[in-house]
Short mmCIF file of C-alpha atoms in Angstrom, two decimals:
data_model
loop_
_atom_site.label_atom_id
_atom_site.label_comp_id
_atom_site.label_asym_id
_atom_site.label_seq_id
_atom_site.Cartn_x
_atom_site.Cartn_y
_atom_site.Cartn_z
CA UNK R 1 -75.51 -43.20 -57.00
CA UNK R 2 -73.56 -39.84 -57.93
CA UNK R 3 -70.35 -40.04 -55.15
CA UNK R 4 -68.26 -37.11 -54.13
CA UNK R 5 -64.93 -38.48 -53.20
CA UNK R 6 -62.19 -35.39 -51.69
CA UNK R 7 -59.33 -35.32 -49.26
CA UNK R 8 -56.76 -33.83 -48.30
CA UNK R 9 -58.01 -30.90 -46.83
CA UNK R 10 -55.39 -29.61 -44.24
CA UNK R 11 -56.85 -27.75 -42.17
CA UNK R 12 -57.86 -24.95 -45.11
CA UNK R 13 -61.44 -23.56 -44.05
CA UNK R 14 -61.52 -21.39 -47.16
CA UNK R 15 -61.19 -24.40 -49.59
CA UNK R 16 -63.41 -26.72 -47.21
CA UNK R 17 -65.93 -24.34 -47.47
CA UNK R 18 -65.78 -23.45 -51.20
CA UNK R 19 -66.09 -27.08 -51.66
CA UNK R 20 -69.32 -27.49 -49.60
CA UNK R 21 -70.74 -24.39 -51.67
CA UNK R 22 -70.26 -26.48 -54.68
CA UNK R 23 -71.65 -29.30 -53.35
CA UNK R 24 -74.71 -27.86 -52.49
CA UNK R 25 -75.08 -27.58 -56.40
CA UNK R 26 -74.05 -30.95 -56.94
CA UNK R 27 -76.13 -32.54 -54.16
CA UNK R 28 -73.99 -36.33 -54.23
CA UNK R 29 -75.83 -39.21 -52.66
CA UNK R 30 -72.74 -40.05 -50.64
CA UNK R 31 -69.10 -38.57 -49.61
CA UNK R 32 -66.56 -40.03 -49.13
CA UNK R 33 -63.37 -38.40 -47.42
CA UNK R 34 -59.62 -40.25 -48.14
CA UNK R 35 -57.89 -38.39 -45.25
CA UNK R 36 -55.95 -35.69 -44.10
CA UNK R 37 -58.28 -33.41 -42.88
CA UNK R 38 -55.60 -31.22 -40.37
CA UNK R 39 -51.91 -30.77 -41.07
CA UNK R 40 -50.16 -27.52 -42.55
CA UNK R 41 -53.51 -25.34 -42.37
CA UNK R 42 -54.61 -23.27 -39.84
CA UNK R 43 -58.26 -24.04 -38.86
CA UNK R 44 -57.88 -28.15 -37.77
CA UNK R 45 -60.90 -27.71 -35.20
CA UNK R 46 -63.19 -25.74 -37.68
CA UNK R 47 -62.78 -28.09 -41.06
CA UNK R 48 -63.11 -31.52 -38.70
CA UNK R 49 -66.45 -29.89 -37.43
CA UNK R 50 -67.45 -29.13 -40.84
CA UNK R 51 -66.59 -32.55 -42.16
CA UNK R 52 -68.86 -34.27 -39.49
CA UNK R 53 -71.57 -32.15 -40.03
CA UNK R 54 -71.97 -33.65 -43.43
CA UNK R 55 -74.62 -36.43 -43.79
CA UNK R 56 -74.23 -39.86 -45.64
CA UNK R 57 -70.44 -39.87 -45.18
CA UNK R 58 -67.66 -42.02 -45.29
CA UNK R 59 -64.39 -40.82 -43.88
CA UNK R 60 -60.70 -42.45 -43.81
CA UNK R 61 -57.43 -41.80 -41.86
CA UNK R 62 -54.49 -39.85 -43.52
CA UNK R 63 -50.88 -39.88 -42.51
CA UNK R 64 -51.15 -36.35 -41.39
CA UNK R 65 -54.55 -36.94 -39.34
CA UNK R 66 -52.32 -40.25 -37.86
CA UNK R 67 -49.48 -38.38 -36.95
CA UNK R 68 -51.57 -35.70 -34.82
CA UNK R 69 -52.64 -38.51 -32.61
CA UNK R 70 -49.72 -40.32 -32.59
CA UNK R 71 -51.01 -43.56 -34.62
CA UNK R 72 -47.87 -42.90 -36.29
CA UNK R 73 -44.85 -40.46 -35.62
CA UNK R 74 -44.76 -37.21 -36.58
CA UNK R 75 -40.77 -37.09 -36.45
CA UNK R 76 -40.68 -39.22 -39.97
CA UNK R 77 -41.91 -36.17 -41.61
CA UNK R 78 -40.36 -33.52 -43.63
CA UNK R 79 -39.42 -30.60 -41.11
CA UNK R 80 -42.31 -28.22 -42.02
CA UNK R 81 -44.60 -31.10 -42.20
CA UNK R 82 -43.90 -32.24 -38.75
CA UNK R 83 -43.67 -28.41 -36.69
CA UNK R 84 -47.50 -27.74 -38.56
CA UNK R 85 -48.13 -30.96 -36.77
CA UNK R 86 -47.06 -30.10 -33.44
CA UNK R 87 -48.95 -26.76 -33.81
CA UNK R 88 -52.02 -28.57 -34.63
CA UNK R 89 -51.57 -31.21 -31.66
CA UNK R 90 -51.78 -27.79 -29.61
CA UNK R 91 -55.05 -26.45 -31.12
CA UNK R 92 -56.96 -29.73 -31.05
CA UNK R 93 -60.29 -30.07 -29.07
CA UNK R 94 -60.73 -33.25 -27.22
CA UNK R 95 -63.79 -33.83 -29.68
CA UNK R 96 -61.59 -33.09 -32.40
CA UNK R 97 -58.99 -36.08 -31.25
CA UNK R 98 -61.73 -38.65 -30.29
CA UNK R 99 -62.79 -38.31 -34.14
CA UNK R 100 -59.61 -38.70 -35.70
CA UNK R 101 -59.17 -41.67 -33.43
CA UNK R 102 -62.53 -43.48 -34.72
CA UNK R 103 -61.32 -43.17 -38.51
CA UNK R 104 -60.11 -46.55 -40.36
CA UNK R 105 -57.22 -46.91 -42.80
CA UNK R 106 -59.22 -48.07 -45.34
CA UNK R 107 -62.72 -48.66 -46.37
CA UNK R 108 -64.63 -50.55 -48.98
CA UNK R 109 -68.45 -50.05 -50.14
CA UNK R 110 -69.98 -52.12 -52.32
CA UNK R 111 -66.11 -53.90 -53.69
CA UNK R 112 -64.46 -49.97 -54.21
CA UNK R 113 -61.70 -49.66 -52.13
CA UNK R 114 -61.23 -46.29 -50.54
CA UNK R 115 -58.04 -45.09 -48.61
CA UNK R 116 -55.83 -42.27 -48.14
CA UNK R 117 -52.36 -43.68 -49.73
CA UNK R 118 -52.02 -47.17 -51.34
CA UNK R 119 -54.74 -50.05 -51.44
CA UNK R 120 -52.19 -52.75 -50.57
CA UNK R 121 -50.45 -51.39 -47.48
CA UNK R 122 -52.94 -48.54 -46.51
CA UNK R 123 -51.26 -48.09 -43.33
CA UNK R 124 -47.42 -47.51 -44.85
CA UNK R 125 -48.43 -43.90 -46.61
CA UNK R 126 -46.78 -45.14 -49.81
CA UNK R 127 -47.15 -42.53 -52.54
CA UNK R 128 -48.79 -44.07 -55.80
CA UNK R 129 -46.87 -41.60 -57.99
CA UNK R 130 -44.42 -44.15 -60.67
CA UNK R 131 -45.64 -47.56 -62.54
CA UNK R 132 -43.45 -49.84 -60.34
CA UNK R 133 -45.89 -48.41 -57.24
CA UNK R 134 -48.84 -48.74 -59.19
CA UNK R 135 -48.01 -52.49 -60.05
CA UNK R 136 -47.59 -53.45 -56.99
CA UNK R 137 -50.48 -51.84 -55.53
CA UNK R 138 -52.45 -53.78 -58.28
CA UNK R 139 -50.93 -57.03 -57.61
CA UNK R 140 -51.47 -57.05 -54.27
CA UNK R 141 -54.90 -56.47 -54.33
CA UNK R 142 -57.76 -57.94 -56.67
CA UNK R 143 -59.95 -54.41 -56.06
CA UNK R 144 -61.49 -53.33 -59.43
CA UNK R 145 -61.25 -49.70 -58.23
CA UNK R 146 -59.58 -48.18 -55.74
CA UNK R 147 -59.98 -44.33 -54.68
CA UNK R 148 -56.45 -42.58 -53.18
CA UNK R 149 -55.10 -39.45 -52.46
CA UNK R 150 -51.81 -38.56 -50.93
CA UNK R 151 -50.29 -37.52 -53.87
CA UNK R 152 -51.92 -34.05 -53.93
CA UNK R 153 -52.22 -34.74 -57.58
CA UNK R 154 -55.64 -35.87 -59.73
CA UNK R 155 -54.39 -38.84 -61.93
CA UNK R 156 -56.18 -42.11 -63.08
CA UNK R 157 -54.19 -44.96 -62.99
CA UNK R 158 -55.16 -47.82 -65.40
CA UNK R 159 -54.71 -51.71 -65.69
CA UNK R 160 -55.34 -53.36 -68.71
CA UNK R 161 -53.18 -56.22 -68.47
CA UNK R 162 -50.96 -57.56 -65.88
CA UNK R 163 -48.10 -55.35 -66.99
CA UNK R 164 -50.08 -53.09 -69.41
CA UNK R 165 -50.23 -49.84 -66.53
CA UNK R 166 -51.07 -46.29 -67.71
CA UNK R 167 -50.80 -43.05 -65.80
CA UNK R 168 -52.52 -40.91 -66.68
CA UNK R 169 -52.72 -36.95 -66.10
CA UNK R 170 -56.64 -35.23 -66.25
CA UNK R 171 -58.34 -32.41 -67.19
CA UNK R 172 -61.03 -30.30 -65.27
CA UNK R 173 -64.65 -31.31 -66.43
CA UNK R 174 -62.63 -34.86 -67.82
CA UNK R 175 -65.90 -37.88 -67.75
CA UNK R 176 -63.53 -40.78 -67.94
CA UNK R 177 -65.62 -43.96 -68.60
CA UNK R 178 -64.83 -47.52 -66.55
CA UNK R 179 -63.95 -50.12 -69.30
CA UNK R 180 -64.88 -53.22 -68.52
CA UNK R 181 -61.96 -55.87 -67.89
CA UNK R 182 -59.68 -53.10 -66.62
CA UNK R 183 -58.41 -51.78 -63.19
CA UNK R 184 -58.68 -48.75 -61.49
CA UNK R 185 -56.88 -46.48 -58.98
CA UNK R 186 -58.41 -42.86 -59.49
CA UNK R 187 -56.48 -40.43 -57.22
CA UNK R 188 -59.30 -36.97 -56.77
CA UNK R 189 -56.57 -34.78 -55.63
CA UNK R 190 -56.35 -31.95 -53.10
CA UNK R 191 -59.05 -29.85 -51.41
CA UNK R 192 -56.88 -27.58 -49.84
CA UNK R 193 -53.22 -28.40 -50.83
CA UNK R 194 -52.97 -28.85 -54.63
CA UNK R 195 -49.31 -29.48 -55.83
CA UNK R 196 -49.94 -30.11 -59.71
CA UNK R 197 -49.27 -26.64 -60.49
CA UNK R 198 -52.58 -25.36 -60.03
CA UNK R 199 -53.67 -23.40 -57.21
CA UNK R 200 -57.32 -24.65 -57.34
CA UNK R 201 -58.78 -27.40 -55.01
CA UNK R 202 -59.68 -30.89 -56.67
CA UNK R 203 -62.01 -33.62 -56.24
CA UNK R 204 -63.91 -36.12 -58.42
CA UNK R 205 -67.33 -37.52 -58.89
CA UNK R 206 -68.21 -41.11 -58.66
CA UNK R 207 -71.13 -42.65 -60.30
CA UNK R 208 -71.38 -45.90 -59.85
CA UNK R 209 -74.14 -46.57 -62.05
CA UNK R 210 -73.00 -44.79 -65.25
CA UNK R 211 -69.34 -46.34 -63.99
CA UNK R 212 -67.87 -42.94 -64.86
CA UNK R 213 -65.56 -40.85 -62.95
CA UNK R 214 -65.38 -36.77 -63.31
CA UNK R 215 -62.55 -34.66 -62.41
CA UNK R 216 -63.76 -31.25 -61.22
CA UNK R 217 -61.62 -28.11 -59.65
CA UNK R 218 -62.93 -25.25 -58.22
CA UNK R 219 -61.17 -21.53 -56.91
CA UNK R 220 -61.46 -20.47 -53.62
CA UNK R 221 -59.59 -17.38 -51.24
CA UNK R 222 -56.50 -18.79 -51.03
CA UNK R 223 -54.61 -15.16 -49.51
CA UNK R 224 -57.25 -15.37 -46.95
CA UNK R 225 -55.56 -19.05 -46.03
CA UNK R 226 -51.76 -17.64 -46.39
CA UNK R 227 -52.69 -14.57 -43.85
CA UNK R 228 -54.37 -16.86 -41.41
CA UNK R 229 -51.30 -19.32 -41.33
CA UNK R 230 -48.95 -16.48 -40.78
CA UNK R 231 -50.41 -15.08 -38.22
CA UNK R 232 -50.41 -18.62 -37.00
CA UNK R 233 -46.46 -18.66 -36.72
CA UNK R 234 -46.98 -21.67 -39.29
CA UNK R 235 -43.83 -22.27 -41.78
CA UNK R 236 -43.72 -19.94 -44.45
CA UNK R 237 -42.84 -22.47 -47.39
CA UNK R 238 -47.04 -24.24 -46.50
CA UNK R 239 -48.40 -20.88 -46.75
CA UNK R 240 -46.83 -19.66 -50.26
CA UNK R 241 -46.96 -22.63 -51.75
CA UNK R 242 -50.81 -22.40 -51.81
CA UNK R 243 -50.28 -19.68 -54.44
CA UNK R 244 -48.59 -21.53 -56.94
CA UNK R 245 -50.46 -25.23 -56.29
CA UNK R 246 -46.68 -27.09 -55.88
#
């Protein structure tokens, strides 16, 4: 079964919808979404509409989709983070909350573990981003593979040991092969916030039989985006920053 795994979408029709185009090539078997579909972007109502409309899927919780209906606080955020939430509170639908409120921190198909942060404490938004993190995620959980996000950043964390951890940076079009006897936590990036330097959206591929994982990235109108949220009033810094991918 070929799986499409994305989040981290934030409310950025343009890249939600470049990503569908895509997958239209691809035609996966499954998706699965790791969260954070609103926050900094300006279309929340549009991309959670688009996202449901999609069949055989799997969606999770994100800090950002949490914080918009106050599963969590919005005030712990960083400034800009936390006024594109209170925007976004304000554009909602009533359909749009009720499905945020429906999503789970974590789920697991078939032993894979898939959440938006950290498989041990999926609830705590804990970014998986140093070995000491990755560890302890490990050793708190016996999950072969895991699938995050949160990060913003495509990486494939390894286990080959108890203390033997590898972090690992990937390339576009990278088919990285499941060894037997080791651990996985594959982060698949951003859809519509990238912050690894590259302005394109990210995502992986999934396939459990082949047990292979491909990273994949993919342009879309990103000045279309960066107009839309200023017109918004949204903070400058989340609309420039799609530009540059940081």
């Amino acid at each position: 079964m070929k799986i499409a795994v994305f989040a981290d979408v934030h409310a950025n029709l343009e890249a939600l919808q470049a990503f569908l185009e895509v997958m239209a090539e691809e035609q996966p078997d499954r998706f699965v979404f790791l969260g954070d579909i609103i926050g900094y972007g300006p279309d929340p109502n549009e991309c959670i509409t688009l996202l449901q409309e999609l069949d055989n899927l799997e969606a999770v919780l994100g800090n950002h989709d949490s914080a918009a209906i106050w599963d969590s606080s919005p005030y712990e955020m960083h400034a800009d983070a936390r006024d594109a939430i209170f925007w976004t509170m304000d554009q909602l639908s009533d359909e749009s909350v009720n499905f945020l409120r429906t999503l789970r921190h974590k789920v697991l198909i078939d032993g894979v573990c898939y959440c938006h942060a950290s498989p041990h404490s999926p609830d705590a938004w804990i970014y998986l981003n140093s070995y000491i993190k990755a560890l302890w995620s490990f050793r708190r959980t016996g999950y072969r593979l895991s699938f995050v996000s949160h990060t913003h950043w495509p990486q494939l964390i390894s286990q080959e040991n108890s203390w033997k951890i590898s972090l690992e940076k990937v390339q576009p079009g990278e088919v990285r092969y499941l060894q037997e006897g080791q651990r996985y936590i594959v982060n698949c990036g951003s859809i519509g916030q990238p912050r690894d330097g590259s302005a394109d959206g990210s995502y992986c591929l999934y396939d459990d039989i082949e047990k292979t994982v491909i990273f994949h990235r993919f342009s879309y109108a990103n000045q279309t985006t960066q107009t839309k949220m200023r017109k918004a009033g949204l903070p400058e810094y989340l609309a420039s920053r799609l530009k540059t991918g940081r």
